[in-house]
Coordinates of C-alpha atoms and ligand atoms in Angstrom, one line a residue:
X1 CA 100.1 116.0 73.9
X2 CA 99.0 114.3 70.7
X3 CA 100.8 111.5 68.6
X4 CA 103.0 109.7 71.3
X5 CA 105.8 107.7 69.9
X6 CA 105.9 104.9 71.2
X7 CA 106.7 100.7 71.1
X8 CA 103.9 99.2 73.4
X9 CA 105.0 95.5 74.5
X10 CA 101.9 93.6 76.3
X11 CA 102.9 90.1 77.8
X12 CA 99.9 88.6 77.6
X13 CA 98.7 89.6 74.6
X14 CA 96.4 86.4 74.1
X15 CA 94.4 86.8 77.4
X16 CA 91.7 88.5 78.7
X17 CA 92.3 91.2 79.4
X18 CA 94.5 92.7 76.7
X19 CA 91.3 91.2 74.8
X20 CA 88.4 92.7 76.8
X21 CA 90.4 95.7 78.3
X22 CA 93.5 96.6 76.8
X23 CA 92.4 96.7 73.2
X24 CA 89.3 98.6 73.0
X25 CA 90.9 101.2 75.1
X26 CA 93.8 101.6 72.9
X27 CA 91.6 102.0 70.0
X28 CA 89.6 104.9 71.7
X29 CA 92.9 106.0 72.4
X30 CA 93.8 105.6 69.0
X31 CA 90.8 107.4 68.0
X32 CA 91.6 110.7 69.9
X33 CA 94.8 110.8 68.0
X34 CA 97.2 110.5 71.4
X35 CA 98.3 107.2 69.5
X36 CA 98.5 107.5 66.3
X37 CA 101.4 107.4 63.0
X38 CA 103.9 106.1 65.3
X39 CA 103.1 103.4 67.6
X40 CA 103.5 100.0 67.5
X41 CA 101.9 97.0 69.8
X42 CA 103.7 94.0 70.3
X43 CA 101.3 91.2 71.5
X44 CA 103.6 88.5 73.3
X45 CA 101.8 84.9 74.6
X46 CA 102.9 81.1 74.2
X47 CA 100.2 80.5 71.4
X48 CA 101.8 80.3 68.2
X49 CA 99.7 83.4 66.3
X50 CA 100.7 85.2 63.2
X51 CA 100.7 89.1 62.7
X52 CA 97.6 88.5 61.4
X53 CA 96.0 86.5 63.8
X54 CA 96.3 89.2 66.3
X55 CA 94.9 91.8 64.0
X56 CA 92.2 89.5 63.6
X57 CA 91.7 89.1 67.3
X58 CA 92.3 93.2 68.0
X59 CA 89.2 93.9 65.5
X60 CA 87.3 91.2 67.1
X61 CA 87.9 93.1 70.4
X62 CA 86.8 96.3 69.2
X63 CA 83.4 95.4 67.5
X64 CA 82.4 93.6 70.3
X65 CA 82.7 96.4 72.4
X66 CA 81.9 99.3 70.4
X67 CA 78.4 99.6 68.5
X68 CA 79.7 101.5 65.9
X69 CA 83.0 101.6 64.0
X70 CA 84.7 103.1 61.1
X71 CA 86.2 99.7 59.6
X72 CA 88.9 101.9 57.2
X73 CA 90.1 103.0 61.3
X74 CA 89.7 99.4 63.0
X75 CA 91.8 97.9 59.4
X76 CA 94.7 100.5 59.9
X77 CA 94.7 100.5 64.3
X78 CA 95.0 96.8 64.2
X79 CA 98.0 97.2 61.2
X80 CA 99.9 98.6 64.1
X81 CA 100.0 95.1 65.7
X82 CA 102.6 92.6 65.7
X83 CA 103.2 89.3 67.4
X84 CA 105.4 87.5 68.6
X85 CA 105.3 83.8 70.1
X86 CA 107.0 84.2 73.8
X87 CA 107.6 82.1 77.0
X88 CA 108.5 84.6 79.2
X89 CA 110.6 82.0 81.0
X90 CA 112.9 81.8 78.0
X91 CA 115.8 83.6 77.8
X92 CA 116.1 83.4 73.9
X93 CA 113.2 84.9 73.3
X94 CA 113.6 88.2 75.1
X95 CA 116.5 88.3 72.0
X96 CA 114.3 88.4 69.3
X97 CA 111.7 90.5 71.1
X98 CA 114.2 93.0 71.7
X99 CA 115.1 93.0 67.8
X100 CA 111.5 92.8 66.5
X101 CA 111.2 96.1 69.0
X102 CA 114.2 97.8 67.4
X103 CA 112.8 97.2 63.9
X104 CA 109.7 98.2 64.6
X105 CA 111.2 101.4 66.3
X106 CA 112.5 102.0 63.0
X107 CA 109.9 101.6 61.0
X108 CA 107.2 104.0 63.2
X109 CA 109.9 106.5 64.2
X110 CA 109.4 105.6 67.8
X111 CA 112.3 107.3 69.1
X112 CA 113.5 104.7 71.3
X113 CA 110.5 104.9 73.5
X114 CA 109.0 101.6 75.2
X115 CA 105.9 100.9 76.9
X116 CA 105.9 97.4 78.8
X117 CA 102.2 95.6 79.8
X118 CA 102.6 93.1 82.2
X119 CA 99.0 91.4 81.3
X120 CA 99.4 87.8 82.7
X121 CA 99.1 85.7 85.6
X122 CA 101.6 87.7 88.6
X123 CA 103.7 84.8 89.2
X124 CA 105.7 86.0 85.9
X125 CA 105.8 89.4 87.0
X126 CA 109.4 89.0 88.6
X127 CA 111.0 86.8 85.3
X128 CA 110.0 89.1 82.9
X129 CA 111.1 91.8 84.5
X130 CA 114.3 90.1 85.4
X131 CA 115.0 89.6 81.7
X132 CA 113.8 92.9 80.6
X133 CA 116.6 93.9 82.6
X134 CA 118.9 90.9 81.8
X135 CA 118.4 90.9 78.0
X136 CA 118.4 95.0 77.9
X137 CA 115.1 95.4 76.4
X138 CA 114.6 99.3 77.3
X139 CA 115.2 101.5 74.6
X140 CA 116.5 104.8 74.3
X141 CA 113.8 106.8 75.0
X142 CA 111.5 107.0 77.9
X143 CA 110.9 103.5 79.5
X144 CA 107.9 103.0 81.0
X145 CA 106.0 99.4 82.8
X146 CA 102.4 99.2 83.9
X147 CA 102.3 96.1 86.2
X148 CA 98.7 94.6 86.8
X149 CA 97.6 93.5 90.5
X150 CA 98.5 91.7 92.2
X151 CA 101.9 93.0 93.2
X152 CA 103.5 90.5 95.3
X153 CA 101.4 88.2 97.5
X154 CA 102.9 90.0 101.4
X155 CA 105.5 92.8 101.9
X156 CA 108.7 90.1 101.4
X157 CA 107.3 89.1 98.1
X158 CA 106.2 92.8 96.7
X159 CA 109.2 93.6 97.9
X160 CA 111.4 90.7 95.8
X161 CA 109.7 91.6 92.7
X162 CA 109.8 95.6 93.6
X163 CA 113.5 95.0 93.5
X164 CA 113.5 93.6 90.4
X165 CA 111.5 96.2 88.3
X166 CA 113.2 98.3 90.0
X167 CA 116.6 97.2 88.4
X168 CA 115.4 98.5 85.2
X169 CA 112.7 101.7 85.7
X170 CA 112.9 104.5 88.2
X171 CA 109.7 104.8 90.3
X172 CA 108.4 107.2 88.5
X173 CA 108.4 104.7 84.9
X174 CA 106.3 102.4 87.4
X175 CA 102.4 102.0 86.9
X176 CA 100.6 99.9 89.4
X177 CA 97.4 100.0 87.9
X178 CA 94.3 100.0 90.0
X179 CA 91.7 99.8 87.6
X180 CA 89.6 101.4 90.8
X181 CA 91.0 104.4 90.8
X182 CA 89.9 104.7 86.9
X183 CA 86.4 104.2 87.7
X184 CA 84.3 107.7 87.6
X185 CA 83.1 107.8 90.7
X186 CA 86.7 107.2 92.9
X187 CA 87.9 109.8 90.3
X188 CA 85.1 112.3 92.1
X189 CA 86.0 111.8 95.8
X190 CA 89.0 114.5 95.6
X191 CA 86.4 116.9 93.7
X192 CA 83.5 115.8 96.3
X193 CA 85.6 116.2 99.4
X194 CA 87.9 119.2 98.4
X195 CA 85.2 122.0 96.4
X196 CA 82.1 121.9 98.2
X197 CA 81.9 123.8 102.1
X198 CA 79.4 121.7 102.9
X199 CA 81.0 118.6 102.7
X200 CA 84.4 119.5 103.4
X201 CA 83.3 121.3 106.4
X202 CA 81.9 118.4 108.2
X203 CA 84.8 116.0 107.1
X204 CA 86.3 115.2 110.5
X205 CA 85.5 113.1 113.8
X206 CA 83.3 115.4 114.8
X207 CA 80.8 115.3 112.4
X208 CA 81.5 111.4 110.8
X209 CA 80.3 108.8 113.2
X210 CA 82.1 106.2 110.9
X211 CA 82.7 105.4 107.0
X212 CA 81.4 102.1 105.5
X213 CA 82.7 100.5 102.5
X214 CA 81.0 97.7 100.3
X215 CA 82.9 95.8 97.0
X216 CA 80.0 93.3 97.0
X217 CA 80.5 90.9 94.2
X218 CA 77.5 88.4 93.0
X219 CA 79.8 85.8 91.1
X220 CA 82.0 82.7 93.2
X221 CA 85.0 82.3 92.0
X222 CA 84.4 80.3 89.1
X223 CA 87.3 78.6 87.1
X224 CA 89.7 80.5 89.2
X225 CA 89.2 78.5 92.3
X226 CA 93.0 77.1 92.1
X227 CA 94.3 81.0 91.9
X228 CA 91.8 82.4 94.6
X229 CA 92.6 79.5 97.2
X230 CA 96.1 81.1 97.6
X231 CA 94.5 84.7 97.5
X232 CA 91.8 85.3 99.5
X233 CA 89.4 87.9 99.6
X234 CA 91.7 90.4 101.8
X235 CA 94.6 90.0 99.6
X236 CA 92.1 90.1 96.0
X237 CA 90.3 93.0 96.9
X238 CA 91.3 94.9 100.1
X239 CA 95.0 95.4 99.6
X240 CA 94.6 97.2 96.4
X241 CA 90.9 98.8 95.7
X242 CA 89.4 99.1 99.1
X243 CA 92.8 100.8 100.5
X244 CA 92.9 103.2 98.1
X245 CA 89.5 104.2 99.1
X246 CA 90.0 104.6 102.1
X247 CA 93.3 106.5 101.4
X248 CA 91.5 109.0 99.0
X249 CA 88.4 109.1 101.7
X250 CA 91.1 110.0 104.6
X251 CA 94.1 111.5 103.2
X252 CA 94.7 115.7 103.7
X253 CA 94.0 117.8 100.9
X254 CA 97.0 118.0 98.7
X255 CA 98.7 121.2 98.2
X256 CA 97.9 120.8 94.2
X257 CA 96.9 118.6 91.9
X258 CA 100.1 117.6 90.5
X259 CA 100.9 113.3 90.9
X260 CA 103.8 114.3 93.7
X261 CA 101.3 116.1 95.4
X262 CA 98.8 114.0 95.6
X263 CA 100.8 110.7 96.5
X264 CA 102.2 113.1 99.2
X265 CA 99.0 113.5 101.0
X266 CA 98.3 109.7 100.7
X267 CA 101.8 109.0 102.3
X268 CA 101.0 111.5 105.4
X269 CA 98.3 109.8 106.0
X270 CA 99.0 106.6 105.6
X271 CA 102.3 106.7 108.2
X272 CA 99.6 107.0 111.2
X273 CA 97.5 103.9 109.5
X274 CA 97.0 101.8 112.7
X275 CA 98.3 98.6 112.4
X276 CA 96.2 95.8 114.3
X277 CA 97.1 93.5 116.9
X278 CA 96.1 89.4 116.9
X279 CA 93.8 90.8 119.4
X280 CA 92.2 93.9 117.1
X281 CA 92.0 91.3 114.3
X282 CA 90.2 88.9 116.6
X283 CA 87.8 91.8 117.3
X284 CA 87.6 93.7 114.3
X285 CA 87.3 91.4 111.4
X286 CA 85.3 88.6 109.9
X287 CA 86.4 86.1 107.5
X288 CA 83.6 83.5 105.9
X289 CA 83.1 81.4 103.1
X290 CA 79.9 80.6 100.9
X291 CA 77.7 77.9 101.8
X292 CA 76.3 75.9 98.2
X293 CA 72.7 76.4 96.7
X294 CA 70.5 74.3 94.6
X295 CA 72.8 75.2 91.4
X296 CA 76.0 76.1 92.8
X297 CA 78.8 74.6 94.9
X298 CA 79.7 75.9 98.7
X299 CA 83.4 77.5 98.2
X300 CA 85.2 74.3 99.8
X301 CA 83.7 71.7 96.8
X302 CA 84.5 74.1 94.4
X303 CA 87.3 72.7 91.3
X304 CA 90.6 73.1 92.5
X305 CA 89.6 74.8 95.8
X306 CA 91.4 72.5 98.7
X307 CA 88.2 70.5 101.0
X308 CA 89.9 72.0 104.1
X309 CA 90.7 75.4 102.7
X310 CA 90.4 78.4 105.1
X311 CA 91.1 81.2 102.5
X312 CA 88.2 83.6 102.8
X313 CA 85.6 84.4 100.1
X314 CA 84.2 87.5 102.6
X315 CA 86.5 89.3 105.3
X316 CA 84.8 92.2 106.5
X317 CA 87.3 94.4 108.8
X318 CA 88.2 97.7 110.3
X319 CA 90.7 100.7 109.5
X320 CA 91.8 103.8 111.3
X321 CA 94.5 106.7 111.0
X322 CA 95.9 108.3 114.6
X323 CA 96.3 111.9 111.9
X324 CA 95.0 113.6 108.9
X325 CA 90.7 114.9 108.5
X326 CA 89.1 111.1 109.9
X327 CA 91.7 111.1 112.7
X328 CA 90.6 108.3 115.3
X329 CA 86.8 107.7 112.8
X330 CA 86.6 104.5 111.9
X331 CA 86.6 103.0 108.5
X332 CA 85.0 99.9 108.1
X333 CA 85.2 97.7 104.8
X334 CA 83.5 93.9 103.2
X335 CA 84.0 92.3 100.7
X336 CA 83.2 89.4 98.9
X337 CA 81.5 86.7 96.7
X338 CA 78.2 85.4 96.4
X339 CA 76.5 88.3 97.6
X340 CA 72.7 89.8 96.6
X341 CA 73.6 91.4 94.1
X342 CA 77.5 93.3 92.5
X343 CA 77.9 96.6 94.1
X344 CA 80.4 99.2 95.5
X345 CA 79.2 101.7 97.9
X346 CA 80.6 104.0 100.3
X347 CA 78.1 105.0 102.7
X348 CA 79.6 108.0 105.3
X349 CA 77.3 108.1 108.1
X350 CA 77.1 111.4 110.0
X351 CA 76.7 112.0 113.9
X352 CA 73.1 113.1 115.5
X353 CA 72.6 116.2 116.5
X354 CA 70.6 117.2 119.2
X355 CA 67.5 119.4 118.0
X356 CA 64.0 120.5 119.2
X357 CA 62.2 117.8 117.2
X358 CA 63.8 114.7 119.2
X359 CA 63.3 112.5 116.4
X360 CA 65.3 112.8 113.1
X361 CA 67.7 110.4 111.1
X362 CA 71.3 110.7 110.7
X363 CA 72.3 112.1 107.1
X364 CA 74.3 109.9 105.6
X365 CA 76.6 110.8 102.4
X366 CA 76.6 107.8 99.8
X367 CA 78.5 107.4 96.5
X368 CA 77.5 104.2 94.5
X369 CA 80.4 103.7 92.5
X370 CA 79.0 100.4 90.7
X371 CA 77.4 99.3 88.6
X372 CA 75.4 103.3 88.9
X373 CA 77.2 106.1 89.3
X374 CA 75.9 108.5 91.6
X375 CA 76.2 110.7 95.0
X376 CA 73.2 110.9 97.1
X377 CA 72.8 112.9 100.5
X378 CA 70.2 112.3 103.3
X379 CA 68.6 115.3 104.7
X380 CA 65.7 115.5 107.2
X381 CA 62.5 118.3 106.0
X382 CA 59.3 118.6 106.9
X383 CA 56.1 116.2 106.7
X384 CA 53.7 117.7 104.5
X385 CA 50.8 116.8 105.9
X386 CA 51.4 115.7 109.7
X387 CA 53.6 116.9 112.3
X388 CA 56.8 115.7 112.1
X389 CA 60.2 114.9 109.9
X390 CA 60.9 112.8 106.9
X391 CA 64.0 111.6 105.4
X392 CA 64.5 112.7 101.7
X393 CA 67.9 112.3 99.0
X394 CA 69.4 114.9 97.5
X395 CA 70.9 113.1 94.2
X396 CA 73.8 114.1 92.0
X397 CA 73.4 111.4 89.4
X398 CA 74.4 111.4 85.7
X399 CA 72.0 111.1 82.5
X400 CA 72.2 108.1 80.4
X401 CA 73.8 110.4 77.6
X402 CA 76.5 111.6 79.8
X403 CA 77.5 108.0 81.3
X404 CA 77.8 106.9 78.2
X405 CA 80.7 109.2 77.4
X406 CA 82.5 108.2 80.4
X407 CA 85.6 106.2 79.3
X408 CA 86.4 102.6 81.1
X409 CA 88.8 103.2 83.5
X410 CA 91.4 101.3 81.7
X411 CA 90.9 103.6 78.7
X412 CA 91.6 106.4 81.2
X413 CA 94.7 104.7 83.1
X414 CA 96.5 104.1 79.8
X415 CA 96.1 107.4 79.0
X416 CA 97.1 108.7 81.8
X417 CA 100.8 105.9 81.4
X418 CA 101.0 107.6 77.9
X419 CA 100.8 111.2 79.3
X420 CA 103.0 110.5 82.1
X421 CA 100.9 111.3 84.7
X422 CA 100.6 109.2 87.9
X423 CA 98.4 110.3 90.0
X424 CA 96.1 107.5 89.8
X425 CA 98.5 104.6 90.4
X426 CA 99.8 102.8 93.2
X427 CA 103.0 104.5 94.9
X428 CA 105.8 102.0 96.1
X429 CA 105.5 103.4 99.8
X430 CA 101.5 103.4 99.7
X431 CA 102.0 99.4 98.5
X432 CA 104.2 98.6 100.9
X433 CA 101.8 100.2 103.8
X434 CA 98.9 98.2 102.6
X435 CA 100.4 95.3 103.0
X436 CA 102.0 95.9 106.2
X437 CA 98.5 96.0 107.1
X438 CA 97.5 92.8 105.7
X439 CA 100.2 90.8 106.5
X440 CA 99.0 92.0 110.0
X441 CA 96.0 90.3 109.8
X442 CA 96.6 87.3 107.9
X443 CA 99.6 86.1 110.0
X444 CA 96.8 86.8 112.9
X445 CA 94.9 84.5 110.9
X446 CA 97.7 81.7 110.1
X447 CA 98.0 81.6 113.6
X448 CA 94.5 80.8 114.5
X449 CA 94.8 78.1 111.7
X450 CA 97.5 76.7 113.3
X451 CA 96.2 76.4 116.7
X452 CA 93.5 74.4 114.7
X453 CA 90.5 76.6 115.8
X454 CA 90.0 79.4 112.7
X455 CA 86.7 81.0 113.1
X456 CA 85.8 80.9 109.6
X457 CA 81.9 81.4 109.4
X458 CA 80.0 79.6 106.7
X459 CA 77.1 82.2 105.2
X460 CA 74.6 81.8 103.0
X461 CA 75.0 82.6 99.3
X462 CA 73.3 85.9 97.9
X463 CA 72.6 87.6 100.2
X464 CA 75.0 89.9 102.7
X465 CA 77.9 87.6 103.6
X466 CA 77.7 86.7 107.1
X467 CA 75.8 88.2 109.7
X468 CA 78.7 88.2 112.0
X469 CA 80.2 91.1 110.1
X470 CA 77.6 93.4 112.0
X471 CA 80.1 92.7 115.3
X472 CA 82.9 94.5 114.4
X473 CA 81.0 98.2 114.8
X474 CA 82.7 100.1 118.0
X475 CA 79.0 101.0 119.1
X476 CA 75.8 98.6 119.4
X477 CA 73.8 101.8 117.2
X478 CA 76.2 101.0 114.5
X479 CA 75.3 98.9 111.3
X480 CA 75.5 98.7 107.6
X481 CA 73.6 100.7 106.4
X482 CA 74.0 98.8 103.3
X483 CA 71.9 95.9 103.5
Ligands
NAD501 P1 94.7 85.2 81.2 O1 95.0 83.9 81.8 O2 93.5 85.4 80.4 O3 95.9 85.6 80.2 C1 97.2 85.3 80.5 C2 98.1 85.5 79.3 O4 99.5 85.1 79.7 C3 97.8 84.7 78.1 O5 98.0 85.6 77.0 C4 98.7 83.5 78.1 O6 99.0 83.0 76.8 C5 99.9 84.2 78.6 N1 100.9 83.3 79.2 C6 100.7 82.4 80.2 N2 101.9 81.7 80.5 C7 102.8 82.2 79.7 C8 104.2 82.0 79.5 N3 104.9 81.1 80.2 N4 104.9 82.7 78.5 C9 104.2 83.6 77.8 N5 102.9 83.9 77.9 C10 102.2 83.2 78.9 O7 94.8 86.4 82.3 P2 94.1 87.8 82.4 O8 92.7 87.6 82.9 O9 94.2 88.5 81.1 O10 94.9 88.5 83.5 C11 96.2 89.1 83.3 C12 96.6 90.0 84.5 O11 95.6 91.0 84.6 C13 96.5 89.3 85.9 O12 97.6 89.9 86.6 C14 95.2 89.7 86.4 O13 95.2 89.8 87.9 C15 95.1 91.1 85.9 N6 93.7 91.6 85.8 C16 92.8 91.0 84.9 C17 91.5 91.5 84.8 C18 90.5 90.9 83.8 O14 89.5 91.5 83.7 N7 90.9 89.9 83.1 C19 91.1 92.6 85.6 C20 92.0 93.1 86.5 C21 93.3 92.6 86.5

């Protein structure tokens, strides 16, 4: 499908990421042709830019993120670009967004079809779409909404604002993006898993010993200290990526390909998620926060970060599923700031077998998402020389030439919101599950705080997080293998 008709609106259009994301990937988009003669980007923010300004800002965006352009295409993309000045909390403005829209529908033959971005900070999430509804700002064609993480802040609250998209768009017009689930390498688990016998032969309990997942981030939390002291590292990063991991890495094949399929599977699996008790969080999880350095500030001295905070900068923790392939395997998952270095990693760890050489090393099955992007595979052989076994990889890796074709994943998620097609977005009943899982542990966690005892450990920066999150394996000859 080429040449999509469309009026794009992005709230947010001064921020960063419709700068750093949003427009670059358009552009490529743009660039393919699936946008092309008749589209139309409204970029909404309180700043009081012109038309121009914008443009301005889109070409910025695209040479500094492509090495090189065409500047006849970057002058005629960014013509497609309008702005308006908007405070979303304003009901007046919704007005003359919805006529600038209609004129612009006109103009571009968009056939009454709208496209809403919500790019700004979540708390807005629920006004705007409130008076997209309230103002009648969907247009006569297909309506569509792509709504950035994260989406609510526990069930009640993603709930509230589900109900209020939800007064406008039909499920299926919804995108939760997860940029995760752009990224090449969480794009290759159904292919990994689900073509080759010799992985998806060995996929259950009785081969896995356990699964280990790692979103290790090397930054603190920077200027957004005030934001992250109400999040949390559970609610950042495991609610959303490191769920759907876990859902891709568990789930049962799909019957097909197709989105319904697909979000099927994840929904089997995720009925017999086991939800933990106060005790099982006690156990199972660790929660810490970074200690300071010589040049940087422990997490509690940090701006706008509360001297007696006990929101989490690590949580390490523990999932498993009662049905579906890893039935009763457990999946364990950190996260966090301030560690050695930025990685994501999902190491599966297979079981010993007995053999006649006593000795030999577990094979383990890794996929390094970030910042490379390979699949490696640890089998035993022979010593050359001397009796005995050695450990070798087997590594499906790309070449420099062929990572650099792959597209960011936000250039592949809108793609996939112009085409329809959302499979790799966040259901409504996956959501909810997730955080049915989280509020689970953080009101296990609220009432620790309250009984004034939290065990919050205090690790040092750069390196692994804490080294308490090595207590949560089932077995003492579990460990990260990850370190
Ligand atoms: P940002 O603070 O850079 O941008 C926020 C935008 O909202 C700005 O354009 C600002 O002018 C506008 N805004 C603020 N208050 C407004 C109001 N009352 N009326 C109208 N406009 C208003 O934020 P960001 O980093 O671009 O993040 C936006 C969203 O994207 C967030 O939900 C965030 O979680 C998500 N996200 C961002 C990134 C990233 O790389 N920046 C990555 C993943 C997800």
């Amino acid at each position: 499908m080429k040449n999509i008709p469309v009026i794009m609106i992005i709230f947010g259009g001064s921020g960063d990421l419709a700068h750093r994301k949003l427009y670059p990937s358009l552009f490529n988009l743009y660039e393919q042709g699936l946008i092309h003669d008749n589209f139309a980007v409204i970029g909404t923010a309180r700043r009081p830019w012109s038309h121009e300004y914008l443009r301005g800002q889109v070409s910025d965006a695209i040479h500094e993120t492509h090495d090189q352009v065409d500047e006849n295409e970057v002058k005629d993309f960014a013509s497609h670009f309008y702005y308006q000045s908007h405070d979303v909390t304003n009901v007046e403005h919704y007005e003359t967004l919805k006529k600038l829209a209609q004129e612009l529908d006109d103009r571009y033959s968009a056939q009454g079809n709208r496209l809403f971005y919500m790019a700004m900070a979540p708390r807005f999430f629920g006004t705007i779409a409130t008076h997209i509804n309230d103002q009648h700002l969907t247009g006569s064609g297909f309506n569509r909404i792509v709504v950035e993480k994260p989406f609510g802040h526990d069930l009640a609250s993603a709930e509230e604002l589900n109900k209020e998209i939800t007064a406008s768009f039909d499920e299926n017009d919804i995108f939760r993006i997860d940029h995760y689930l752009g990224k090449e390498m969480i794009q290759n688990i159904m292919p990994m898993r689900f073509t080759n016998p010799l992985i998806k032969n060995i996929w259950s309990g009785d081969y896995i010993k356990n699964i280990q997942i790692t979103l290790a981030e090397r930054l603190g939390v920077e200027a957004r200290g005030g934001y992250y002291d109400t999040s949390g590292a559970l609610r950042d990063m495991v609610q959303n990526h490191i769920f759907q991991i876990i859902t891709l890495l568990a789930m049962p094949e799909p019957k097909d390909l197709s989105s319904d399929s697909v979000h099927q599977a994840k929904q089997d699996l995720l009925k017999s998620l086991i939800i933990p008790t106060p005790e099982e969080v006690k156990n199972d999880f660790v929660r810490g926060q970074y200690l300071g350095s010589d040049t940087t500030f422990a997490y509690k001295k940090e701006p706008n970060v509360d001297p007696n905070s006990t929101t989490e900068t690590f949580v390490a923790g523990k999932a498993k599923f009662t049905s579906g392939p890893l039935a009763g395997v457990p999946i364990y998952f950190r996260t966090g700031k301030e560690f050695k270095e930025k990685k994501t990693r999902i190491d599966i760890v297979l079981k010993h077998i007995n053999n006649p050489y006593g000795q030999a090393h577990s094979n383990n099955i890794t996929i390094e998402v970030d910042p490379e992007s390979k699949i490696y595979i640890t089998i035993n052989g022979k010593k050359i020389d001397e009796p005995g076994i050695r450990r070798e990889d087997l590594t499906y890796a790309f070449s420099k030439e062929e990572m650099a074709k792959v597209p960011d994943g936000y250039e592949r998620l809108l793609h996939d919101v112009f085409v329809n097609d959302s499979t790799n977005f966040t259901h409504w009943s996956e959501l909810k599950r997730y955080w049915e899982f989280i509020d689970a542990v953080e009101n296990a966690w609220q009432k620790e705080n309250e009984a004034g005892n939290p065990e919050i450990t205090q690790y040092l920066p750069y390196r692994m997080g804490p080294k308490e999150s090595n207590d949560i394996f089932e077995s003492p000859t579990e460990h990260w293998i990850y370190e």
